[in-house]
Short mmCIF file of C-alpha atoms in Angstrom, two decimals:
data_model
loop_
_atom_site.label_atom_id
_atom_site.label_comp_id
_atom_site.label_asym_id
_atom_site.label_seq_id
_atom_site.Cartn_x
_atom_site.Cartn_y
_atom_site.Cartn_z
CA MET A 12 -66.36 11.20 8.61
CA LYS A 13 -67.86 8.34 9.80
CA GLU A 14 -71.44 9.18 9.51
CA PHE A 15 -70.49 10.73 5.78
CA LEU A 16 -69.30 7.39 4.75
CA SER A 17 -72.39 5.72 6.19
CA SER A 18 -74.70 7.82 4.46
CA LEU A 19 -72.76 7.21 1.28
CA LEU A 20 -73.09 3.60 1.81
CA SER A 21 -76.13 3.21 3.57
CA SER A 22 -77.19 0.63 1.53
CA LEU A 23 -74.84 -2.06 2.25
CA ASP A 24 -74.73 -4.15 5.07
CA PRO A 25 -73.80 -3.01 8.35
CA GLN A 26 -71.27 -5.79 8.85
CA TRP A 27 -69.51 -4.59 5.25
CA MET A 28 -70.09 -0.95 6.11
CA SER A 29 -67.74 -1.49 9.45
CA LEU A 30 -65.09 -3.42 7.56
CA ILE A 31 -64.60 -0.62 4.79
CA TRP A 32 -64.35 1.77 7.59
CA SER A 33 -61.46 -0.27 9.64
CA LEU A 34 -60.19 -0.24 6.05
CA PHE A 35 -59.79 3.39 5.66
CA GLN A 36 -58.71 3.81 9.07
CA ILE A 37 -55.94 0.90 8.16
CA ALA A 38 -55.25 3.26 4.99
CA ILE A 39 -55.17 6.43 6.73
CA VAL A 40 -52.66 5.13 9.69
CA THR A 41 -50.43 3.54 7.12
CA ALA A 42 -50.08 6.49 5.00
CA CYS A 43 -49.59 8.78 7.69
CA LEU A 44 -46.75 6.37 9.08
CA ILE A 45 -44.88 6.62 5.67
CA LEU A 46 -45.06 9.91 5.87
CA THR A 47 -44.06 10.09 9.24
CA VAL A 48 -40.54 8.24 8.27
CA ILE A 49 -39.94 10.21 5.31
CA PHE A 50 -40.19 13.06 7.90
CA LEU A 51 -38.00 11.48 10.79
CA VAL A 52 -35.49 10.94 8.17
CA PHE A 53 -35.07 14.38 7.23
CA PHE A 54 -35.05 15.60 11.14
CA GLU A 55 -32.52 12.96 12.00
CA ARG A 56 -29.95 14.20 9.70
CA LYS A 57 -31.12 17.72 10.31
CA VAL A 58 -30.79 17.81 13.89
CA ILE A 59 -27.61 15.43 14.19
CA GLY A 60 -26.12 17.87 11.61
CA TYR A 61 -27.32 20.77 13.71
CA MET A 62 -25.63 19.07 16.77
CA HIS A 63 -22.47 18.66 14.79
CA SER A 64 -22.09 22.49 14.08
CA ARG A 65 -23.13 21.57 10.70
CA VAL A 66 -26.33 22.56 8.37
CA GLY A 67 -27.31 19.04 7.51
CA PRO A 68 -29.25 18.77 4.20
CA ASN A 69 -29.89 21.55 2.35
CA ARG A 70 -29.96 21.04 -1.51
CA VAL A 71 -33.15 19.19 -2.25
CA GLY A 72 -36.30 21.26 -2.10
CA PRO A 73 -36.78 24.53 0.51
CA MET A 74 -34.55 23.92 3.19
CA GLY A 75 -33.49 20.29 1.99
CA THR A 76 -37.04 18.90 2.80
CA LEU A 77 -37.69 16.96 -0.01
CA GLN A 78 -34.16 15.16 0.23
CA SER A 79 -35.44 11.97 1.99
CA ILE A 80 -37.98 11.88 -0.77
CA ALA A 81 -34.98 11.85 -3.42
CA ASP A 82 -33.45 9.26 -1.15
CA THR A 83 -36.35 7.11 -1.47
CA ILE A 84 -36.75 7.12 -5.21
CA LYS A 85 -32.84 6.84 -5.40
CA LEU A 86 -33.09 3.20 -3.09
CA LEU A 87 -36.54 2.19 -5.15
CA LEU A 88 -34.80 2.38 -8.61
CA LYS A 89 -31.60 0.37 -7.15
CA GLU A 90 -31.04 -3.15 -8.16
CA VAL A 91 -32.05 -5.60 -5.57
CA ILE A 92 -28.63 -8.02 -5.17
CA ILE A 93 -29.36 -11.59 -3.68
CA PRO A 94 -26.13 -13.03 -2.61
CA ALA A 95 -25.38 -16.28 -4.60
CA LYS A 96 -25.57 -18.85 -1.28
CA ALA A 97 -28.30 -16.93 0.35
CA ASP A 98 -31.71 -18.40 1.19
CA LYS A 99 -33.87 -16.61 -1.23
CA PHE A 100 -37.29 -17.59 0.04
CA PHE A 101 -36.34 -16.29 3.83
CA PHE A 102 -33.72 -13.46 2.37
CA LEU A 103 -36.80 -12.04 0.77
CA LEU A 104 -39.23 -12.89 4.01
CA SER A 105 -37.31 -11.37 6.63
CA PRO A 106 -37.85 -7.33 5.68
CA ILE A 107 -41.36 -8.25 5.41
CA LEU A 108 -41.59 -10.25 8.49
CA LEU A 109 -40.05 -7.08 10.17
CA LEU A 110 -42.11 -4.69 8.30
CA VAL A 111 -45.43 -6.16 9.38
CA PRO A 112 -45.42 -6.30 13.48
CA ALA A 113 -43.77 -2.85 13.29
CA LEU A 114 -46.98 -1.39 11.14
CA ALA A 115 -49.69 -4.00 13.02
CA ALA A 116 -48.79 -2.96 16.58
CA TRP A 117 -50.61 0.47 15.39
CA ALA A 118 -53.62 -1.46 15.74
CA VAL A 119 -54.24 -0.62 18.91
CA ILE A 120 -52.49 3.23 19.69
CA PRO A 121 -55.28 5.42 20.92
CA PHE A 122 -54.67 8.65 19.31
CA SER A 123 -57.48 10.39 20.63
CA PRO A 124 -60.55 9.49 22.57
CA GLU A 125 -62.10 8.65 19.51
CA PHE A 126 -59.88 7.50 17.18
CA ILE A 127 -58.75 3.88 17.71
CA ILE A 128 -58.50 1.06 14.94
CA ALA A 129 -59.08 -2.09 17.31
CA ASP A 130 -60.02 -1.16 21.03
CA ILE A 131 -59.04 -4.67 22.39
CA ASN A 132 -59.05 -5.53 25.82
CA ALA A 133 -55.58 -7.07 25.63
CA GLY A 134 -54.25 -3.98 23.74
CA LEU A 135 -50.75 -4.14 25.98
CA LEU A 136 -50.66 -8.14 25.73
CA TYR A 137 -50.84 -7.30 21.97
CA LEU A 138 -48.16 -4.66 21.76
CA LEU A 139 -45.69 -6.86 24.01
CA ALA A 140 -46.39 -9.47 21.65
CA LEU A 141 -45.95 -8.05 18.33
CA THR A 142 -42.63 -5.46 19.54
CA SER A 143 -41.18 -8.82 20.42
CA PHE A 144 -41.81 -10.36 17.27
CA GLY A 145 -39.71 -7.99 15.34
CA VAL A 146 -36.68 -9.48 16.13
CA TYR A 147 -37.42 -12.62 13.90
CA GLY A 148 -36.99 -10.51 10.89
CA VAL A 149 -33.43 -9.38 12.08
CA ILE A 150 -32.70 -12.84 12.91
CA LEU A 151 -34.09 -14.58 9.73
CA GLY A 152 -32.17 -11.64 7.59
CA GLY A 153 -28.86 -12.12 9.20
CA TRP A 154 -29.00 -15.86 8.67
CA ALA A 155 -30.41 -15.98 5.36
CA SER A 156 -27.81 -13.76 4.08
CA ASN A 157 -25.19 -16.21 4.79
CA SER A 158 -22.64 -13.67 5.65
CA LYS A 159 -20.74 -13.91 9.05
CA TYR A 160 -21.00 -10.21 9.63
CA ALA A 161 -24.96 -10.26 9.15
CA PHE A 162 -25.06 -13.53 11.03
CA LEU A 163 -23.10 -12.08 13.86
CA GLY A 164 -25.26 -8.88 13.95
CA SER A 165 -28.77 -10.81 14.07
CA MET A 166 -27.10 -12.65 16.91
CA ARG A 167 -26.65 -9.85 18.93
CA ALA A 168 -30.03 -8.70 18.21
CA ALA A 169 -31.15 -11.67 19.62
CA ALA A 170 -29.62 -11.71 22.83
CA GLN A 171 -29.92 -7.86 23.27
CA MET A 172 -33.93 -8.62 22.94
CA VAL A 173 -33.82 -11.03 25.20
CA ALA A 174 -32.28 -9.16 27.78
CA TYR A 175 -34.24 -6.16 27.17
CA GLU A 176 -37.73 -7.69 26.66
CA ILE A 177 -37.91 -8.77 30.15
CA ALA A 178 -37.47 -4.87 31.69
CA MET A 179 -39.66 -3.50 29.18
CA GLY A 180 -42.27 -6.25 30.45
CA PHE A 181 -41.80 -5.43 34.36
CA ALA A 182 -42.13 -1.70 33.44
CA LEU A 183 -45.63 -2.49 31.55
CA VAL A 184 -46.42 -4.79 34.48
CA GLY A 185 -46.18 -1.47 36.60
CA VAL A 186 -48.26 0.48 34.26
CA LEU A 187 -50.79 -2.42 34.47
CA MET A 188 -50.66 -2.09 38.12
CA ALA A 189 -51.31 1.35 37.98
CA SER A 190 -53.94 1.63 35.68
CA GLY A 191 -55.89 -1.56 36.55
CA SER A 192 -56.49 -2.27 32.56
CA LEU A 193 -54.85 -3.74 29.64
CA LYS A 194 -56.80 -1.32 27.35
CA LEU A 195 -54.78 1.51 26.14
CA GLY A 196 -57.72 3.80 26.26
CA GLU A 197 -58.07 3.00 30.10
CA ILE A 198 -54.81 3.38 30.86
CA VAL A 199 -54.92 7.11 29.40
CA ALA A 200 -58.24 7.74 31.13
CA ALA A 201 -56.55 6.70 34.36
CA GLN A 202 -54.05 9.62 33.76
CA SER A 203 -56.68 12.11 33.38
CA GLY A 204 -56.48 15.12 35.83
CA GLY A 205 -53.16 17.42 35.07
CA VAL A 206 -49.60 16.81 34.65
CA LEU A 207 -48.75 15.39 38.02
CA SER A 208 -51.69 12.70 37.61
CA TRP A 209 -49.93 11.26 34.86
CA PHE A 210 -48.10 7.98 35.69
CA TRP A 211 -44.68 9.59 35.29
CA VAL A 212 -44.56 10.84 38.54
CA PRO A 213 -45.49 7.63 40.75
CA LEU A 214 -43.63 5.40 37.66
CA PHE A 215 -40.87 7.66 37.16
CA PRO A 216 -37.78 4.92 37.24
CA LEU A 217 -40.21 2.42 35.10
CA PHE A 218 -40.26 5.68 32.36
CA ILE A 219 -36.78 5.84 32.38
CA VAL A 220 -36.21 1.92 32.18
CA TYR A 221 -39.17 1.79 29.81
CA PHE A 222 -37.74 4.42 27.36
CA ILE A 223 -34.12 3.05 27.85
CA SER A 224 -35.42 -0.36 27.15
CA GLY A 225 -37.60 1.01 24.24
CA ILE A 226 -34.31 2.15 22.49
CA ALA A 227 -32.68 -1.07 22.73
CA GLU A 228 -35.51 -2.35 21.27
CA THR A 229 -35.14 -0.55 18.45
CA ASN A 230 -32.01 -1.19 17.96
CA ARG A 231 -31.02 2.67 18.07
CA HIS A 232 -27.65 4.19 19.51
CA PRO A 233 -26.27 3.99 22.01
CA PHE A 234 -27.88 0.15 21.80
CA ASP A 235 -27.12 -0.28 17.85
CA LEU A 236 -24.56 -3.17 18.19
CA ALA A 237 -26.53 -5.53 15.65
CA GLU A 238 -25.44 -2.63 13.42
CA GLY A 239 -22.34 -1.48 14.67
CA GLU A 240 -20.78 -0.04 11.47
CA ALA A 241 -17.21 0.01 12.79
CA GLU A 242 -17.07 -3.98 13.79
CA ILE A 243 -19.59 -5.64 11.75
CA VAL A 244 -20.10 -3.34 8.61
CA ALA A 245 -23.73 -2.65 9.09
CA GLY A 246 -24.78 -5.90 10.87
CA PHE A 247 -27.99 -7.97 9.87
CA HIS A 248 -28.62 -6.06 6.58
CA VAL A 249 -25.16 -5.88 5.53
CA GLU A 250 -26.24 -7.68 2.25
CA TYR A 251 -29.51 -5.91 1.63
CA SER A 252 -29.76 -3.53 -1.22
CA GLY A 253 -32.45 -1.50 -3.19
CA ILE A 254 -35.84 -1.96 -1.63
CA GLY A 255 -34.88 -4.73 0.92
CA PHE A 256 -32.41 -2.32 2.74
CA ALA A 257 -35.46 0.67 2.36
CA ILE A 258 -38.19 -1.71 3.96
CA PHE A 259 -35.67 -2.35 6.99
CA PHE A 260 -35.13 1.24 7.47
CA LEU A 261 -38.55 1.76 7.05
CA ALA A 262 -39.44 -0.93 10.08
CA GLU A 263 -37.23 0.85 12.43
CA TYR A 264 -37.95 4.46 11.92
CA ILE A 265 -41.57 3.12 12.33
CA ASN A 266 -40.51 1.23 15.47
CA MET A 267 -38.97 4.29 16.87
CA ALA A 268 -42.17 6.23 16.23
CA LEU A 269 -43.98 3.28 18.28
CA ILE A 270 -41.95 3.27 21.10
CA SER A 271 -42.11 7.24 21.42
CA VAL A 272 -45.90 7.40 21.42
CA LEU A 273 -45.88 4.36 23.28
CA THR A 274 -44.35 5.96 26.01
CA SER A 275 -46.00 9.09 25.68
CA ILE A 276 -49.20 7.16 26.21
CA LEU A 277 -48.11 4.90 28.80
CA PHE A 278 -46.49 7.47 30.78
CA LEU A 279 -47.25 11.11 29.83
CA GLY A 280 -50.95 10.57 29.85
CA GLY A 281 -51.26 10.17 25.62
CA TRP A 282 -53.96 12.86 24.51
CA GLU A 283 -54.59 14.75 27.90
CA SER A 284 -53.61 18.14 27.62
CA PHE A 285 -50.35 19.78 29.55
CA PHE A 286 -52.85 22.18 30.95
CA ALA A 287 -55.58 19.70 32.00
CA GLY A 288 -56.85 20.38 35.64
CA LEU A 289 -55.96 24.11 35.59
CA THR A 290 -59.61 25.33 36.40
CA PHE A 291 -58.91 29.04 35.91
CA LEU A 292 -58.13 28.10 32.11
CA GLU A 293 -61.38 26.40 31.87
CA ASP A 294 -63.55 29.41 32.05
CA SER A 295 -61.39 31.75 29.84
CA ILE A 296 -61.12 31.84 25.80
CA LEU A 297 -58.17 29.46 26.29
CA ALA A 298 -60.20 27.17 26.99
CA PHE A 299 -59.53 24.87 24.29
CA VAL A 300 -55.65 24.37 25.48
CA VAL A 301 -57.13 22.25 28.28
CA GLU A 302 -59.50 19.84 25.70
CA PRO A 303 -57.74 16.25 25.09
CA SER A 304 -56.65 16.20 21.69
CA ILE A 305 -54.19 14.03 19.19
CA PHE A 306 -51.91 17.04 18.85
CA TRP A 307 -50.97 16.68 22.82
CA LEU A 308 -50.04 12.96 21.90
CA LEU A 309 -47.83 14.13 19.07
CA ILE A 310 -46.47 16.73 20.63
CA LYS A 311 -45.21 14.41 23.32
CA ALA A 312 -44.10 12.05 20.85
CA LEU A 313 -42.47 14.15 19.09
CA PHE A 314 -40.24 15.03 22.06
CA PHE A 315 -39.30 11.66 22.49
CA LEU A 316 -38.38 11.15 18.70
CA PHE A 317 -36.09 14.34 19.21
CA VAL A 318 -34.34 12.61 22.16
CA PHE A 319 -33.82 9.39 20.23
CA VAL A 320 -32.05 11.38 17.80
CA TRP A 321 -30.45 13.74 20.45
CA LEU A 322 -28.84 10.23 21.98
CA ARG A 323 -27.67 9.01 18.70
CA ALA A 324 -25.79 12.93 18.34
CA SER A 325 -24.45 12.66 21.74
CA PHE A 326 -23.11 9.32 22.94
CA PRO A 327 -20.97 6.35 21.87
CA ARG A 328 -21.98 2.81 21.28
CA TYR A 329 -22.11 0.43 24.22
CA ARG A 330 -19.57 -2.39 24.34
CA TYR A 331 -21.23 -5.71 24.55
CA ASP A 332 -20.86 -6.50 28.22
CA GLN A 333 -21.83 -3.14 29.23
CA LEU A 334 -24.73 -3.54 27.54
CA MET A 335 -25.62 -6.74 28.61
CA SER A 336 -24.71 -5.88 32.47
CA LEU A 337 -26.76 -2.62 32.09
CA GLY A 338 -29.86 -5.24 30.97
CA TRP A 339 -29.77 -7.90 33.31
CA LYS A 340 -28.28 -6.06 36.12
CA VAL A 341 -29.60 -2.59 36.51
CA LEU A 342 -32.57 -2.22 34.52
CA ILE A 343 -34.39 -5.38 35.92
CA PRO A 344 -33.13 -5.20 39.31
CA ILE A 345 -34.70 -1.51 38.88
CA THR A 346 -38.36 -2.40 37.83
CA ILE A 347 -38.30 -5.23 40.13
CA VAL A 348 -37.50 -3.03 43.48
CA TRP A 349 -40.06 -0.45 41.80
CA ILE A 350 -42.92 -2.89 41.67
CA GLY A 351 -42.38 -3.51 45.40
CA VAL A 352 -42.70 -0.10 46.10
CA GLU A 353 -46.01 0.25 44.25
CA CYS A 354 -47.22 -2.49 46.37
CA VAL A 355 -46.35 -0.10 49.20
CA MET A 356 -47.97 2.56 47.44
CA TYR A 357 -50.72 1.02 47.06
CA VAL A 358 -51.27 -0.07 50.88
CA MET A 359 -50.84 3.14 51.98
CA GLN A 360 -53.05 4.47 49.04
CA VAL A 361 -50.77 7.40 47.71
CA GLY A 362 -50.69 8.37 44.00
CA PRO A 363 -53.00 6.51 41.66
CA TRP A 364 -54.82 4.56 44.22
CA SER A 365 -55.39 7.32 46.68
CA VAL A 366 -59.07 7.26 45.74
CA ALA A 367 -59.31 3.79 45.72
CA MET B 23 -18.95 0.64 44.80
CA ASN B 24 -19.64 2.74 47.29
CA MET B 25 -23.42 4.22 47.88
CA LEU B 26 -22.51 7.75 46.80
CA GLN B 27 -20.93 6.59 43.22
CA LEU B 28 -24.13 4.33 43.18
CA LEU B 29 -26.72 7.41 43.24
CA LYS B 30 -24.64 9.19 41.27
CA LYS B 31 -24.99 6.51 38.59
CA LEU B 32 -28.49 5.98 39.09
CA SER B 33 -29.24 9.89 38.87
CA LEU B 34 -27.44 9.70 35.03
CA ILE B 35 -26.04 12.74 35.93
CA ASP B 36 -23.20 12.09 33.63
CA PHE B 37 -25.76 11.46 30.07
CA ILE B 38 -27.43 15.06 31.47
CA LYS B 39 -23.77 16.78 30.73
CA GLY B 40 -23.61 15.27 27.44
CA PHE B 41 -26.85 15.77 26.24
CA ILE B 42 -26.07 19.65 27.40
CA VAL B 43 -23.38 19.63 25.71
CA THR B 44 -24.97 18.68 22.28
CA LEU B 45 -27.83 20.78 22.94
CA LYS B 46 -25.45 23.56 23.20
CA ALA B 47 -23.90 22.89 19.90
CA PHE B 48 -27.84 22.54 18.33
CA PHE B 49 -27.94 26.42 18.99
CA ARG B 50 -24.76 27.20 17.93
CA ARG B 51 -24.22 29.61 14.60
CA LYS B 52 -23.46 27.55 12.17
CA VAL B 53 -19.91 28.05 10.13
CA THR B 54 -20.65 25.88 7.12
CA VAL B 55 -19.65 27.89 3.76
CA GLN B 56 -22.05 26.90 0.86
CA TYR B 57 -19.68 26.45 -1.60
CA PRO B 58 -20.47 26.30 -4.99
CA GLU B 59 -22.24 29.99 -4.30
CA VAL B 60 -19.94 31.44 -1.44
CA LYS B 61 -16.34 30.69 -1.57
CA THR B 62 -13.76 31.36 1.13
CA PRO B 63 -10.98 33.88 0.18
CA LEU B 64 -7.73 32.66 -1.57
CA SER B 65 -4.52 33.85 -0.16
CA PRO B 66 -2.04 35.15 -3.36
CA ARG B 67 0.23 32.75 -2.38
CA PHE B 68 -2.33 29.95 -3.66
CA ARG B 69 -0.68 27.12 -5.91
CA GLY B 70 -3.29 26.14 -8.22
CA LYS B 71 -3.29 25.28 -11.73
CA LEU B 72 0.40 25.40 -13.91
CA ALA B 73 0.39 27.95 -16.70
CA LEU B 74 2.64 28.72 -19.06
CA MET B 75 3.37 32.83 -19.31
CA ARG B 76 4.77 35.11 -22.44
CA TYR B 77 6.26 38.43 -22.83
CA ASP B 78 4.44 41.20 -24.03
CA ASN B 79 5.25 40.99 -27.91
CA GLY B 80 3.37 37.21 -27.75
CA GLU B 81 6.58 35.43 -27.28
CA GLU B 82 6.78 32.63 -24.98
CA ARG B 83 9.14 33.08 -22.08
CA CYS B 84 10.21 29.59 -21.93
CA ILE B 85 13.85 29.07 -22.71
CA ALA B 86 14.11 25.61 -22.76
CA CYS B 87 16.42 25.30 -19.85
CA LYS B 88 15.10 22.23 -18.24
CA LEU B 89 15.51 23.46 -14.47
CA CYS B 90 11.52 23.00 -13.66
CA SER B 91 11.80 19.03 -14.87
CA ALA B 92 14.91 18.69 -13.02
CA VAL B 93 13.88 19.97 -9.82
CA CYS B 94 10.55 18.42 -10.15
CA PRO B 95 10.17 15.91 -7.39
CA ALA B 96 6.98 14.21 -8.88
CA GLN B 97 8.79 14.32 -12.50
CA ALA B 98 5.85 15.37 -13.83
CA ILE B 99 7.43 17.69 -16.37
CA THR B 100 8.43 16.29 -19.99
CA ILE B 101 10.17 18.90 -21.98
CA GLU B 102 11.84 18.36 -25.57
CA SER B 103 13.99 21.41 -27.24
CA GLU B 104 15.27 22.64 -30.60
CA GLU B 105 17.12 25.38 -32.01
CA ARG B 106 15.12 28.03 -34.05
CA ALA B 107 16.31 29.75 -37.41
CA ASP B 108 17.07 32.92 -35.34
CA GLY B 109 19.77 30.80 -33.07
CA SER B 110 17.36 30.71 -30.03
CA ARG B 111 16.33 27.81 -28.06
CA ARG B 112 13.12 26.67 -27.66
CA THR B 113 10.70 23.76 -26.43
CA VAL B 114 8.90 21.77 -29.12
CA LYS B 115 7.42 19.77 -26.30
CA PHE B 116 6.36 20.67 -22.97
CA GLU B 117 4.02 18.27 -21.05
CA ILE B 118 2.59 18.24 -17.65
CA ASP B 119 1.20 15.03 -16.14
CA ALA B 120 -1.66 16.78 -13.79
CA PHE B 121 -1.72 13.31 -11.91
CA LYS B 122 1.69 13.43 -11.12
CA CYS B 123 1.85 16.89 -10.08
CA ILE B 124 1.76 17.64 -7.05
CA TYR B 125 1.50 21.57 -6.65
CA CYS B 126 4.62 21.89 -4.79
CA GLY B 127 5.29 25.29 -6.45
CA PHE B 128 9.12 24.12 -7.20
CA CYS B 129 9.07 24.29 -10.87
CA GLU B 130 8.05 28.30 -10.53
CA GLU B 131 10.81 28.80 -7.96
CA ALA B 132 13.59 27.31 -10.41
CA CYS B 133 12.30 29.22 -13.41
CA PRO B 134 15.04 31.84 -14.48
CA VAL B 135 12.41 33.61 -16.68
CA ASP B 136 9.35 33.42 -14.93
CA SER B 137 7.88 31.35 -17.42
CA ILE B 138 6.01 28.46 -15.43
CA VAL B 139 3.63 29.89 -13.15
CA GLU B 140 1.05 28.47 -10.64
CA THR B 141 -2.34 30.32 -10.99
CA ASN B 142 -5.05 30.21 -8.35
CA ILE B 143 -7.08 28.26 -10.55
CA PHE B 144 -8.29 25.22 -8.59
CA GLU B 145 -11.75 24.01 -10.13
CA TYR B 146 -11.18 22.13 -13.09
CA HIS B 147 -11.61 18.75 -13.90
CA MET B 148 -11.05 16.03 -16.62
CA THR B 149 -13.23 13.18 -17.93
CA GLU B 150 -11.13 11.15 -20.09
CA ASN B 151 -7.59 9.64 -18.71
CA HIS B 152 -5.64 10.89 -21.54
CA GLN B 153 -6.60 14.52 -20.43
CA ARG B 154 -4.44 14.58 -17.44
CA ILE B 155 -1.66 15.50 -19.85
CA GLN B 156 -1.36 19.28 -20.04
CA THR B 157 0.58 20.14 -23.42
CA LYS B 158 2.38 23.38 -24.09
CA GLU B 159 -0.35 24.96 -26.48
CA MET B 160 -3.06 24.27 -23.23
CA LEU B 161 -0.73 25.73 -20.54
CA LEU B 162 0.04 28.75 -22.82
CA ALA B 163 -3.79 29.05 -23.07
CA THR B 164 -4.12 28.89 -19.16
CA GLY B 165 -1.43 31.32 -18.88
CA ASP B 166 -3.26 33.93 -21.45
CA GLN B 167 -6.52 33.45 -20.11
CA HIS B 168 -5.49 34.05 -16.35
CA LYS B 169 -2.45 36.37 -17.18
CA ASP B 170 -3.84 39.81 -15.07
CA GLN B 171 -4.85 38.22 -12.06
CA THR B 172 -1.91 35.99 -11.77
CA ILE B 173 0.16 39.06 -11.94
CA LYS B 174 -1.45 40.65 -9.77
CA ASN B 175 -1.35 37.79 -7.06
CA LYS B 176 2.63 37.31 -8.00
CA LYS B 177 2.96 41.07 -7.15
CA LYS B 178 1.07 40.97 -3.52
CA ASP B 179 3.50 38.06 -2.86
CA SER B 180 6.79 39.27 -4.02
CA ARG B 181 7.51 41.09 -0.72
CA TYR B 182 7.59 38.05 1.03
CA ARG B 183 9.58 36.05 -1.72
#
């Protein structure tokens, strides 16, 4: 693809060439993400329906597959209502503030050994910064709405984000210690060599903690106190309608996909195959199943997305004090203890450090 | 909290149990009826839209005794009567307010000449407020239209009355 483009634009300056190539990649990733969100909305409704012994949406299109496209069109055609006493500028700014970091975080995701938009050295730090930046959109949206429910929702989101950001950061420190690099591509490369050399084995508690705090970070069930439709109607986005509401939703689902992909990359070997390291397969006609490719990443991410939905169908929402005690008294101590255990593993030279 | 409880909590065993419950439901056979295409069977005793019946010679059964309007708990029935040239008493106005009617079936039980009946129609609607009043002509038309089905259902149910 890149060769084709460069032959097409060979007369251009190489600097312009790389800019066009980057823009092309960004367009592809963004388009795929929006399609993913459209699929995810349908997937979630269908899976939750099945778990409730219902059939879920099945009217629009074959098996209801066009349902979320119909919903999107409906939302786009709706009137955008701005409350009379709202701060108009911030009210309109906050959905964008939520969406931009959610999309920008995908710049450093290595989809396959070749395909990565920006292979920067501090990839992990960049991700940590951008995933926590999303909460500004939530807080600003709740504040600018000038509604007590929206404000309560955004206050809850802020406190929750502070509590779970720490646990998430510590879990990432564990990954950092095991891989010895902040580059996401190198983190995946450090996990090469079969299912058991992926980081979920030596870092199992961190893997669980990371996923749990990822759910809390995206304000999903059972940590969706910021929305809490039973207590505060819909939380921070209660005053939004039409496209503003759609953007909040879009950002939430993109974040969900991001956490799923990140969990796969950091703990389940990213693009590595499930069958890598099985030498008897490498010589047979099934050799293609040991090849690393983007499909393995997608399969792993899809599993975590299923867990997101599964969790929503299974458990009630946490009470606010339970949420805080889980974050501060359980998840953070576990991560700190496990970082200590990692130090012991490093000294004893087991797990990822055995070759060192 | 002792050590055993702590380990139980950390193993997330309760969460796994919950996950298994929903996963079982995921693979369970779905029993949803796809309504407009598939309909559930109706009992012959089903109480639907009201109708007025006629004798086989075309004469309306109603003798304007007003028992139905007296027994109606929602007071949905309005009747006005007059004497005909042949000396028989008939209704000139027989109206049912469909918004007041609670489909209890008392009128049908009170009727001495089996004039007012409840059919098994439950799919009907109105788009304007005034359409809620069902006049005598409309009720008789419903009765004519669904005569056979209604008589069949009443016969099936007669043993239990």
